[in-house]
Amino acid sequence: MADAPETSTDTVSITVDGKVIAAQPGEMIIAAAERNGVYIPRFCYHPRMRPVGMCRMCLVQVKGPRGFALSPACYVAVAEGQEVVTDSPEVKKAQDGVLEFLLVNHPLDCPVCDKGGECPLQDQTLTFGPGETRFVEEKRHWAKPINLSDLVLLDRERCIQCDRCTRFADEVAGDPLIEFVGRGASIEVNTFPDLPFSSYFSGNTVQICPVGALTATPYRFKARPWDLEQVESTCTSCAVGCRVAVQSSGAKLTRYLGVDADPVNHGWLCDRGRFDFEAVNSDERVTAPLVRKGDELIEASWGEALAAAAKGLADVTKLHGKGSVAVIGGARLPNEDAFAWAKLAKVVLGTDHVDCQLGDGLPAAAVLGLPRATIDDACRAPVVILLGPDLKEELPVLYLRLRAAAVDGKTKIVELTPHSTGLTRYAAASLGYRPGEVALLARALVEGGGGEDADVAGVSAAAIAAARELISAGNAVVVLGRPSLAEYGSSVAEAAGVLARLPGARFLPALRRANVHGALDMGLAPGVLPGRVALADGRDWFGREWGALPAEPGLDTLGILTTAADGRLQALILLGADPANDFPDRQLARRAIAGAGFVVAVDTFLTDSSRHADVVLPAATYAERAGTTTNLEGRVSRLGQKVTPPGVAWPDWMIASELAVRLGGDLGFDSLESIWAEIERLAPSHAGLTTATLSARASRDGVVTPLPAAPTEATADTDDEAAGADATGEAPVNRPALLSFAAPERAGDVPALDSYSLRLVTGHKLYDSATSVRRSPSLAGLVAKGKLRVNPYDLDRLGLTTGGRIRLQAPRATMVLEVVADAGVPRGSASLPFNLPSEPAADLIDGSLAVNDVRIETT
Amino acid sequence: MATTVAPIVTAHIGTPDSHTLRGYLASGGYEALRKAVTTMTREEVQTEVDTANLLGRGGAGFPAGRKWSMLRKADPTYLVVNGDESEPATFKDHMLLEEDPHQIIEGTIITAYAIGAAQAFIYVRGEFALGIERMTQALNEAYGHGAAGNRIFGSDFSLDVVIHPGAGAYICGDETALLESLEGKRGFPRIKPPYFPAVMGLYGAPTIVNNVETMSNIPWIVVNGGAAFAALGEPQATGTRLFAVSGHVKKPGNYEVELAKNTFRDLIYDPRFGAGIRNGAELKAFIPGGASSFWFGPDRLDMALDETKVKGEGGSMMGSGSIIAMDSSTCMVRAAWRLVRFFSRESCGQCTPCREGSSWLDKIMYRIEAGDGRPDDLDLLMDVCDNISPGVQWPSRWPPNMTTICPLGPSIPPPIVSALGMFRDEFLTHIKDGACPYG
Amino acid sequence: MSFFKGFKVTAEQIGHVVTVQYPEHKRPKPERFHGRHVLNRYEDGMEKCIGCELCAGVCPARCIYVRGADNPEDAPVSPGERYGFVYEINYLRCIHCDLCVEACPTEAITESKLFEFSFTNRQDAIYTKSELVVADDGNPQQLPWEDWNETSRQDTSSWMRATSPSGSAAFEGTTQWSGELGYGVRPPEPPQVVARPKPLDSEAPAADPEGGDGH
Amino acid sequence: MSRLGPDFLPRAIATIALYPEPRSAMLPILHLVQEQNGFLTEEGMAHVAELLGLSQAEVYGTATFYDMFFTHPVGNYLVSVCTNIACLLNGGYELLEHAEQSLGVKAGGTTPDGQFTVEEVECIGLCGNAPCLTVNWRFFGDVTNEGFDSLVGDLTAGRLAETVPPHGTLCRVRRTVGLEAAAAVESTSVPELESGERS
């Protein structure tokens, strides 16, 4: 046969409808056929979940010992020489039959159904089904619809019992909160009575429901599928960078759908990412520039506002020198915009006091300078060491990926954490350490030693030994982030330096802000230049084109805020940052904003910080402008523009360019492409990554930087050449080497804990007081009350009962809240969510301390 | 004419205290187990059962010895005994569980020994409360007697047996649904591939699932030898089997008879068994093997009790070994409807054709029985049946085709197809008269 | 010769009065005249429109804008979950093709025979729901800028749809007309008399031409 | 008392210990909840979820699959009348009708005094004595209308307390033996609760 593929050991050839096709071993018929252009109808089959064979729609004829027999294509694996028929009268009859059965009880309320128009049941009925039904009896009736949760509605009449949602909840999300209830014809999907389907991933069930049984409240009756326009983009709710389809109707965003990007999100999204488009649509957006006149912010034209901003900054620079201006933020920005702002800050303003992290991250070198792993690497690694935040709360889809890998037995998880996390129950070992002492624990883990029964950082020697056994295989991937915001990030950096000594160790940074990795790549950090280059190393390379660069590495956010609070730093530019709300030490941030003489805020909303600014410049946000973003793997993927910005809001790079002109500089950018061209030319980590490469179809899932073939390591041994070049004055300057991470010095011991106090641990919740949550009505209601979690032992010791109200005392503040027992919090610690509106741990934290202690009193 | 042989599984039924250890020991109980664990190797036990050619008594009729030999080698492996007897008009396991629990336990432990199981579970239908109590009591006694637990009868073999109560679901009689249920889940039959119990059974471990009656045969086979068992009946249908005879017979009950040497007529008409149709009425039809089998008319009465023949010539099956006789006063539409309704109520709800098809057929049948039938309904019934079990026809043939995961799907059409095939006139009368002629 | 032949029609009209004194006198409109739309209501006053947007989807001139919303539980606007929250037709674009009427699953939108309206600004050409929905008597509202006279009442009536298999395969490909909802009831056209299917019902699509009861 | 009380909790824990995986103890423990409470209360199911380390929905979804579990209260005597084929042929529906009339409730209903619940069930395996029924899962065969009335009389008078235990009682015999399992009962404590909220 002419089109017979060559047979090799890693394919099996099967015949589908008389055509020989090559399939992968172990693959199901339905998948092999689809890849080869034969679509077998299906409802329950989902390529990302285990087959259940419930809907029976995919029946095809497979030749067996007794001749051709109907078999479900979704769970019969391909076998060499297998013969499959998908278009015979027998198959057609079976398809007709199944569709008629499915429609027996399915209401024909398509005109009011949100799924109508994009419904697999509709589509497949038209393509494969009978023209009419012979069912004349009364259909099954249920109340329609019922709330499964605040976000998801269920119409049980429409449900065809395909098990997709329940399977997803159990198998993918690990939240088996919806189940089949009842049996036979009266089977329904439901929750435990009065216990909502409050999963962070509930929106995915709506997306994968093959009928309109599950619908989402934020989209309910908002549009019809044929109204929608769509562009592919990358979610920027966190740093995972899930691929998403952004849909709009009219001028409003209406819906996001997960796109199946194999290396990243497998089609899943978290509910925050899925539903926070409401914030983009918000009526409270800043739509025009604002300039402070006395106590008030007054709307102004761009010209006036830019002039005011430029004048303020120029005055400060003239009076106090270039180091008197600082830029905080930038993680909200796409790469191009971050690059433009980095250039503005470091060249035009001449300051290196630039930090895109808000005291909740890690030093740039620890993120950029350690060998990087991808998500796939982590999921395939023999062992993953988790030293970071609760991924379920901060990087939800990364949690899904790692959870799946752990459940499938592909990898083992060793967790170093000061309180139990979403992954604790899947971890092979969970070492609950005393806050502030993670570096000690890491050292014990890597070096061993210690006594037979000596505890390290509150972790028993036996537990450490068991964990050492697990990581002894080598090639670990370390997921590295901030386990708690109530302790110094430097202790984590120190631990990272220790873990880096494990053979074959690679790192997956777990910083959560949308494009913080892109902003770091683009140089929005002190002592760093675009392209993952240290200021000192890149001075010549960049200086050639950019001119003078700051002489010394600048301050990080903690340094900037401390200096500004003391009145030694006179101007702040807040680049989509809200330190008054998000910085761990809120009091310091508020004092700093008040202390800085002149504040420019580039923002989408008036926040606790920007409402104190002197000039507020309205920025375009997600889905309102194009660009690229970089996820935690270093994967650069494209953002799509779907709607126009409200009012006169501009993209951030345009604001930077215009401001530069008024400050007497010229960034030289007139389009995103022109910026990217400069990034590609100058940033060593992005060399070779052209716009054309990024736009190529093969790059739909993004491109991991640096490219394997990129000429980035050219300069490691060029000292001689450079010296030679100097002599002639002609030779070109070589690309600088990429940043490398030097393990920090061993820090001093943290102070001992007195027996009345508990050491504070804090991290983000998915639903917190972030702008995107607060401005999305569907999500705002999901923010929980903060509860203090304490080990039952300590609770007992303090004579308290779980569920009681207590007074929490810290040197900074006192708050009254509920305390609950949680064995997942180590003894001597107390865990409180960081950024909830009612009980913010951020009010308690003193950023100048290595650890923060609190005391509990009965009310 | 009916042959007479000494009973095997019902040997103790009717003896004093048959359900207690004392009663059981009095009739030679646990000698088979002692013999097996102290004098025989596992392979020898397997060989005896293989020689006996004991066909599984659960309904599918697969040889027990062959089943055991297909067990994937792994550690651990499990033995699960299926006592979830729920097939309509089947009540033989019910009797065995209540009247002779020790025999089941003995057979179970011997089997576990033969296949090297780490633990044995006896899944007893939840509604059999007395059976569960008697089994639990018997198990307590067996441990006390040294017949279960640690180092059974002083041998190296130890085994823990668990009596597991069901909670009311016919579908759990399917072996994979039973395993799901035993794992504490909804009784959804598993997809095959990959979940063939002998390969991936309980907790993913290789598992043998055997019926209670199968287990009850094992002690006799060990004591008397497989050859003695195989000498009964015919080579393709060895030994005796327990039949549940019910319906319009004078003496409904469980009767153990030699396979292949006896006929359906013997069971229904022999004075020692069914003793004929009550009230001097005529036999109209009978169901040869439980609710899911195709029906037979009186013309098949002389068919031998031989699974091969019943399937091959009869196009039906002996299935669970229950025979339901219906006399001339029976409304066949009503009888068929009641069985369809049973399947509709017991469908687990996984597969579309079974879930929706059974309830739809129930509605159509009910409508016809109630006098609201339409002329098109008969074709509709056949076509819906065909969509559940493609190619279903009358006269029937075995095995039926399936569009569902488990055999409950193809179990739905037989009552309808049989009734329609044999008594189409009755359907037409219902439709024409708008009422049931039998009142 | 053919030159004169061309005047034959004209010549035949000599002596006949073919003009009328419009607008004082208006000719009766053809039965299937496509005028401006109305949004119908049920007899209990509920609106028939369910906001499904099928009319907007099918409109070749893109002149219809509909948005649906959840029916308020205490005061539902239409039966069921959803109602037409916004309904607008831009008559500067409408070509009166009647496809919206065909697409409507609830016979909520029909076209009357009214066509005489003029506007002094473009905004007025957009009829909103408050103008399109029928009055309490089931007839279209007369809007201030619409020219009605005493004969116009009958122009408010309209046929429902042209090609309607009503979900029954028995009438696939058969051209049908279904009865009129707003104004009087006229006998159905011949093809339907034989066996008229039940209208497509969201709960129980009847496929039985004999109309047997659903049990 | 809706969670498992001191009489039942140790039995539940001992049952869990019988199985290689805790979830297997689901059905037996749900029977215990029903024995204690008469039906599956929400607190009872939540307690089972806790004991087995499952979500409450998983317990609820499993329980509702099985006919013998009730998530709503039923009478002290659950009268289950079989109407399947063998009983149908021998007057099962007539018996059910009689039961409904005599107790004054429709199948599925409970008498106002909370004494009797009547339900129609599928074959209960007493076909040799059709028509038949169970009361609290204890069998009564060859039931005539008169026989039914006297059965109700006996139950009401408490004369059948020996044969018919309270509703929900599946097995009055305790397992007293075990091997590894029995040893495990000693050392097993309540499994540690899931920490943190499930979200």
CSV table of C-alpha atoms in Angstrom, one decimal, chain B residues 134-435:
chain,number,residue,atom,x,y,z
B,134,ARG,CA,-24.7,-17.0,60.5
B,135,MET,CA,-21.6,-16.4,58.4
B,136,THR,CA,-20.1,-14.2,61.0
B,137,GLN,CA,-20.9,-16.7,63.7
B,138,ALA,CA,-19.4,-19.5,61.6
B,139,LEU,CA,-16.3,-17.5,61.0
B,140,ASN,CA,-15.8,-16.9,64.7
B,141,GLU,CA,-16.2,-20.7,65.2
B,142,ALA,CA,-13.9,-21.5,62.4
B,143,TYR,CA,-11.1,-19.3,63.9
B,144,GLY,CA,-11.8,-21.0,67.2
B,145,HIS,CA,-11.5,-24.4,65.6
B,146,GLY,CA,-8.2,-23.5,64.0
B,147,ALA,CA,-9.7,-23.7,60.6
B,148,ALA,CA,-9.1,-20.0,59.9
B,149,GLY,CA,-6.6,-17.4,61.0
B,150,ASN,CA,-3.0,-18.2,61.9
B,151,ARG,CA,-1.4,-21.5,61.0
B,152,ILE,CA,-4.5,-23.3,59.9
B,153,PHE,CA,-4.6,-26.8,61.4
B,154,GLY,CA,-0.9,-26.4,62.3
B,155,SER,CA,0.2,-25.9,58.8
B,156,ASP,CA,2.3,-22.9,57.5
B,157,PHE,CA,-0.8,-21.5,55.9
B,158,SER,CA,-2.5,-18.5,57.5
B,159,LEU,CA,-5.5,-16.6,56.2
B,160,ASP,CA,-7.7,-13.9,57.3
B,161,VAL,CA,-11.3,-14.1,56.1
B,162,VAL,CA,-13.6,-11.1,56.1
B,163,ILE,CA,-17.3,-11.2,55.8
B,164,HIS,CA,-18.3,-8.1,53.9
B,165,PRO,CA,-21.9,-7.0,53.8
B,166,GLY,CA,-23.3,-5.4,50.7
B,167,ALA,CA,-26.0,-2.8,50.9
B,168,GLY,CA,-28.5,-3.5,48.2
B,169,ALA,CA,-27.5,-3.2,44.6
B,170,TYR,CA,-28.0,-6.0,42.1
B,171,ILE,CA,-25.2,-4.7,39.9
B,172,CYS,CA,-22.7,-5.7,42.6
B,173,GLY,CA,-23.2,-9.3,41.5
B,174,ASP,CA,-21.0,-8.4,38.5
B,175,GLU,CA,-17.5,-9.3,39.6
B,176,THR,CA,-15.9,-5.9,38.8
B,177,ALA,CA,-18.8,-4.0,40.3
B,178,LEU,CA,-18.4,-6.2,43.4
B,179,LEU,CA,-14.8,-5.3,43.6
B,180,GLU,CA,-15.6,-1.6,43.4
B,181,SER,CA,-18.2,-2.0,46.1
B,182,LEU,CA,-15.7,-4.0,48.2
B,183,GLU,CA,-13.3,-1.1,47.9
B,184,GLY,CA,-16.0,1.1,49.4
B,185,LYS,CA,-17.1,2.8,46.2
B,186,ARG,CA,-20.2,3.0,44.1
B,187,GLY,CA,-20.8,-0.4,42.4
B,188,PHE,CA,-19.9,0.7,39.0
B,189,PRO,CA,-18.6,-2.2,36.8
B,190,ARG,CA,-15.1,-1.6,35.6
B,191,ILE,CA,-14.0,-1.3,32.0
B,192,LYS,CA,-12.3,-4.3,30.6
B,193,PRO,CA,-9.6,-3.7,29.5
B,194,PRO,CA,-7.7,-3.1,31.7
B,195,TYR,CA,-9.6,-4.3,34.8
B,196,PHE,CA,-9.7,-8.0,34.3
B,197,PRO,CA,-9.9,-9.2,37.9
B,198,ALA,CA,-7.3,-11.9,37.5
B,199,VAL,CA,-4.9,-9.2,36.3
B,200,MET,CA,-6.1,-6.0,38.0
B,201,GLY,CA,-8.7,-6.7,40.6
B,202,LEU,CA,-9.1,-5.7,44.2
B,203,TYR,CA,-6.8,-2.7,44.9
B,204,GLY,CA,-5.3,-3.3,41.5
B,205,ALA,CA,-3.9,-6.7,42.7
B,206,PRO,CA,-4.7,-10.0,40.9
B,207,THR,CA,-7.9,-11.3,42.3
B,208,ILE,CA,-10.1,-14.4,41.9
B,209,VAL,CA,-13.8,-13.9,42.2
B,210,ASN,CA,-15.8,-17.1,42.7
B,211,ASN,CA,-19.4,-17.7,43.5
B,212,VAL,CA,-20.6,-19.0,46.9
B,213,GLU,CA,-22.0,-22.2,45.3
B,214,THR,CA,-18.6,-22.8,43.6
B,215,MET,CA,-16.9,-22.5,46.9
B,216,SER,CA,-19.4,-25.0,48.4
B,217,ASN,CA,-18.3,-27.6,45.9
B,218,ILE,CA,-14.6,-27.3,46.7
B,219,PRO,CA,-14.6,-29.3,50.0
B,220,TRP,CA,-16.3,-32.3,48.4
B,221,ILE,CA,-13.9,-32.2,45.4
B,222,VAL,CA,-10.9,-32.2,47.8
B,223,VAL,CA,-12.2,-35.1,49.8
B,224,ASN,CA,-13.5,-37.2,46.9
B,225,GLY,CA,-11.2,-36.1,44.2
B,226,GLY,CA,-11.8,-34.2,41.0
B,227,ALA,CA,-12.3,-37.4,39.1
B,228,ALA,CA,-15.2,-38.4,41.2
B,229,PHE,CA,-16.8,-35.0,40.5
B,230,ALA,CA,-16.1,-35.2,36.8
B,231,ALA,CA,-17.7,-38.7,36.8
B,232,LEU,CA,-21.0,-37.0,37.4
B,233,GLY,CA,-22.9,-35.5,34.6
B,234,GLU,CA,-21.2,-35.3,31.2
B,235,PRO,CA,-17.6,-34.2,30.4
B,236,GLN,CA,-18.7,-30.7,29.4
B,237,ALA,CA,-21.1,-30.4,32.4
B,238,THR,CA,-19.8,-32.1,35.4
B,239,GLY,CA,-21.1,-32.6,38.8
B,240,THR,CA,-24.3,-31.5,40.3
B,241,ARG,CA,-25.9,-28.1,40.4
B,242,LEU,CA,-28.3,-26.4,42.6
B,243,PHE,CA,-31.4,-25.1,40.8
B,244,ALA,CA,-33.9,-22.7,42.2
B,245,VAL,CA,-37.3,-23.6,40.9
B,246,SER,CA,-40.1,-21.0,41.5
B,247,GLY,CA,-43.2,-19.5,39.9
B,248,HIS,CA,-46.3,-21.6,39.3
B,249,VAL,CA,-44.9,-24.9,40.4
B,250,LYS,CA,-46.5,-27.0,43.1
B,251,LYS,CA,-43.2,-27.3,45.1
B,252,PRO,CA,-41.0,-24.3,44.6
B,253,GLY,CA,-37.5,-24.7,46.1
B,254,ASN,CA,-33.8,-25.4,45.6
B,255,TYR,CA,-33.0,-28.7,44.1
B,256,GLU,CA,-29.6,-30.2,43.6
B,257,VAL,CA,-29.5,-32.4,40.5
B,258,GLU,CA,-26.8,-34.0,38.4
B,259,LEU,CA,-26.0,-31.9,35.4
B,260,ALA,CA,-26.7,-33.0,31.8
B,261,LYS,CA,-28.4,-36.2,32.9
B,262,ASN,CA,-31.6,-34.3,33.9
B,263,THR,CA,-33.8,-32.0,32.0
B,264,PHE,CA,-35.9,-28.9,32.7
B,265,ARG,CA,-38.9,-31.2,32.6
B,266,ASP,CA,-37.5,-33.1,35.5
B,267,LEU,CA,-37.0,-30.0,37.6
B,268,ILE,CA,-40.5,-28.7,36.9
B,269,TYR,CA,-42.5,-31.9,36.9
B,270,ASP,CA,-40.7,-34.5,38.9
B,271,PRO,CA,-42.5,-35.0,42.2
B,272,ARG,CA,-39.2,-34.8,44.1
B,273,PHE,CA,-38.6,-31.3,42.6
B,274,GLY,CA,-41.2,-28.9,41.3
B,275,ALA,CA,-43.9,-31.5,41.1
B,276,GLY,CA,-45.7,-29.9,38.2
B,277,ILE,CA,-47.8,-26.8,37.6
B,278,ARG,CA,-50.2,-25.9,40.4
B,279,ASN,CA,-53.9,-25.8,40.1
B,280,GLY,CA,-53.6,-28.3,37.2
B,281,ALA,CA,-52.8,-25.5,34.8
B,282,GLU,CA,-50.7,-25.7,31.7
B,283,LEU,CA,-47.1,-24.5,31.5
B,284,LYS,CA,-47.1,-21.5,29.2
B,285,ALA,CA,-43.4,-20.7,29.3
B,286,PHE,CA,-40.5,-20.8,31.6
B,287,ILE,CA,-37.4,-18.8,32.2
B,288,PRO,CA,-34.4,-21.2,32.2
B,289,GLY,CA,-31.6,-19.2,33.8
B,290,GLY,CA,-32.7,-16.1,35.7
B,291,ALA,CA,-34.1,-12.8,34.6
B,292,SER,CA,-31.5,-12.1,32.0
B,293,SER,CA,-32.0,-15.3,30.0
B,294,PHE,CA,-34.2,-15.8,27.0
B,295,TRP,CA,-37.4,-17.6,27.8
B,296,PHE,CA,-38.3,-21.2,26.7
B,297,GLY,CA,-41.6,-22.5,25.6
B,298,PRO,CA,-42.9,-26.0,26.7
B,299,ASP,CA,-41.2,-27.4,23.6
B,300,ARG,CA,-37.8,-27.0,25.3
B,301,LEU,CA,-38.8,-28.9,28.5
B,302,ASP,CA,-36.8,-31.9,27.4
B,303,MET,CA,-33.6,-30.0,26.9
B,304,ALA,CA,-30.8,-31.4,29.2
B,305,LEU,CA,-29.4,-29.3,32.0
B,306,ASP,CA,-26.2,-28.7,30.1
B,307,GLU,CA,-25.0,-25.1,29.6
B,308,THR,CA,-23.5,-25.9,26.2
B,309,LYS,CA,-26.8,-27.2,24.9
B,310,VAL,CA,-28.9,-24.4,26.4
B,311,LYS,CA,-26.6,-21.8,24.9
B,312,GLY,CA,-26.0,-23.6,21.6
B,313,GLU,CA,-29.4,-25.1,20.7
B,314,GLY,CA,-31.5,-23.0,23.0
B,315,GLY,CA,-29.9,-19.7,22.4
B,316,SER,CA,-30.4,-18.9,26.1
B,317,MET,CA,-28.4,-19.8,29.2
B,318,MET,CA,-28.7,-21.5,32.6
B,319,GLY,CA,-27.1,-18.5,34.1
B,320,SER,CA,-27.8,-18.3,37.8
B,321,GLY,CA,-29.6,-21.7,37.8
B,322,SER,CA,-33.1,-20.4,38.5
B,323,ILE,CA,-36.1,-21.6,36.7
B,324,ILE,CA,-39.3,-19.7,36.7
B,325,ALA,CA,-42.4,-21.5,35.5
B,326,MET,CA,-45.3,-19.4,34.2
B,327,ASP,CA,-48.7,-21.0,33.7
B,328,SER,CA,-51.4,-20.1,31.3
B,329,SER,CA,-52.9,-17.5,33.6
B,330,THR,CA,-49.8,-15.3,33.2
B,331,CYS,CA,-49.9,-12.0,31.4
B,332,MET,CA,-46.7,-12.2,29.5
B,333,VAL,CA,-46.6,-8.4,28.9
B,334,ARG,CA,-46.8,-7.9,32.6
B,335,ALA,CA,-44.2,-10.5,33.4
B,336,ALA,CA,-41.8,-9.1,30.9
B,337,TRP,CA,-42.5,-5.5,32.0
B,338,ARG,CA,-41.7,-6.4,35.6
B,339,LEU,CA,-38.3,-7.8,34.7
B,340,VAL,CA,-37.5,-4.8,32.5
B,341,ARG,CA,-38.5,-2.6,35.4
B,342,PHE,CA,-36.2,-4.6,37.6
B,343,PHE,CA,-33.3,-3.9,35.2
B,344,SER,CA,-34.2,-0.3,35.0
B,345,ARG,CA,-34.2,0.1,38.7
B,346,GLU,CA,-30.9,-1.8,39.1
B,347,SER,CA,-29.0,-0.2,36.2
B,348,CYS,CA,-25.9,1.4,37.8
B,349,GLY,CA,-26.3,4.4,35.5
B,350,GLN,CA,-22.9,4.4,33.8
B,351,CYS,CA,-23.6,3.4,30.2
B,352,THR,CA,-26.1,5.4,28.2
B,353,PRO,CA,-27.8,2.6,26.5
B,354,CYS,CA,-28.5,0.7,29.7
B,355,ARG,CA,-29.4,3.8,31.8
B,356,GLU,CA,-31.7,5.5,29.4
B,357,GLY,CA,-32.7,2.4,27.4
B,358,SER,CA,-33.9,0.4,30.4
B,359,SER,CA,-36.0,3.2,31.8
B,360,TRP,CA,-37.4,4.0,28.3
B,361,LEU,CA,-38.3,0.3,27.7
B,362,ASP,CA,-39.9,0.2,31.2
B,363,LYS,CA,-42.1,3.2,30.2
B,364,ILE,CA,-43.1,1.7,26.9
B,365,MET,CA,-43.9,-1.7,28.5
B,366,TYR,CA,-45.8,-0.1,31.3
B,367,ARG,CA,-47.8,1.9,28.8
B,368,ILE,CA,-48.7,-1.2,26.8
B,369,GLU,CA,-49.6,-3.2,29.9
B,370,ALA,CA,-51.8,-0.3,31.1
B,371,GLY,CA,-53.6,-0.2,27.7
B,372,ASP,CA,-51.9,2.9,26.3
B,373,GLY,CA,-49.8,1.1,23.7
B,374,ARG,CA,-49.5,2.1,20.1
B,375,PRO,CA,-49.2,-0.1,17.0
B,376,ASP,CA,-45.7,1.2,16.4
B,377,ASP,CA,-44.6,0.3,19.9
B,378,LEU,CA,-43.7,-3.3,19.0
B,379,ASP,CA,-41.2,-2.2,16.4
B,380,LEU,CA,-40.0,0.5,18.7
B,381,LEU,CA,-39.4,-2.1,21.5
B,382,MET,CA,-37.4,-4.3,19.2
B,383,ASP,CA,-35.4,-1.4,17.8
B,384,VAL,CA,-34.6,0.0,21.2
B,385,CYS,CA,-33.6,-3.5,22.3
B,386,ASP,CA,-31.4,-3.7,19.2
B,387,ASN,CA,-29.7,-0.5,20.2
B,388,ILE,CA,-28.9,-1.9,23.6
B,389,SER,CA,-27.9,-5.3,22.3
B,390,PRO,CA,-27.2,-5.1,18.5
B,391,GLY,CA,-28.5,-8.0,16.6
B,392,VAL,CA,-30.9,-9.2,19.2
B,393,GLN,CA,-33.5,-11.4,17.6
B,394,TRP,CA,-36.1,-14.1,18.1
B,395,PRO,CA,-35.4,-17.0,18.0
B,396,SER,CA,-32.6,-16.0,20.3
B,397,ARG,CA,-29.0,-16.8,19.9
B,398,TRP,CA,-26.2,-16.8,22.4
B,399,PRO,CA,-24.1,-14.9,23.3
B,400,PRO,CA,-25.7,-11.5,22.9
B,401,ASN,CA,-23.8,-8.5,21.6
B,402,MET,CA,-23.1,-5.6,23.9
B,403,THR,CA,-22.9,-1.9,23.8
B,404,THR,CA,-22.4,-1.6,27.5
B,405,ILE,CA,-19.5,-2.2,30.0
B,406,CYS,CA,-21.2,-5.0,31.8
B,407,PRO,CA,-23.7,-7.7,30.8
B,408,LEU,CA,-26.6,-5.9,32.5
B,409,GLY,CA,-27.2,-4.1,29.3
B,410,PRO,CA,-27.8,-7.2,27.1
B,411,SER,CA,-29.8,-8.6,30.0
B,412,ILE,CA,-32.6,-6.1,29.4
B,413,PRO,CA,-33.8,-7.2,26.0
B,414,PRO,CA,-34.4,-11.0,26.7
B,415,PRO,CA,-37.7,-10.7,28.6
B,416,ILE,CA,-39.1,-8.3,25.9
B,417,VAL,CA,-37.7,-10.1,22.9
B,418,SER,CA,-38.9,-13.5,24.3
B,419,ALA,CA,-42.4,-12.3,25.2
B,420,LEU,CA,-42.7,-10.5,21.9
B,421,GLY,CA,-41.4,-13.5,20.0
B,422,MET,CA,-43.6,-16.1,21.7
B,423,PHE,CA,-46.6,-14.0,22.6
B,424,ARG,CA,-46.9,-11.2,20.1
B,425,ASP,CA,-50.6,-11.7,20.1
B,426,GLU,CA,-50.9,-10.7,23.7
B,427,PHE,CA,-49.1,-7.4,23.0
B,428,LEU,CA,-51.5,-6.7,20.1
B,429,THR,CA,-54.5,-7.5,22.2
B,430,HIS,CA,-53.3,-5.1,24.9
B,431,ILE,CA,-52.9,-2.4,22.3
B,432,LYS,CA,-56.1,-3.2,20.5
B,433,ASP,CA,-58.3,-3.5,23.6
B,434,GLY,CA,-56.5,-0.7,25.5
B,435,ALA,CA,-56.4,-3.0,28.5
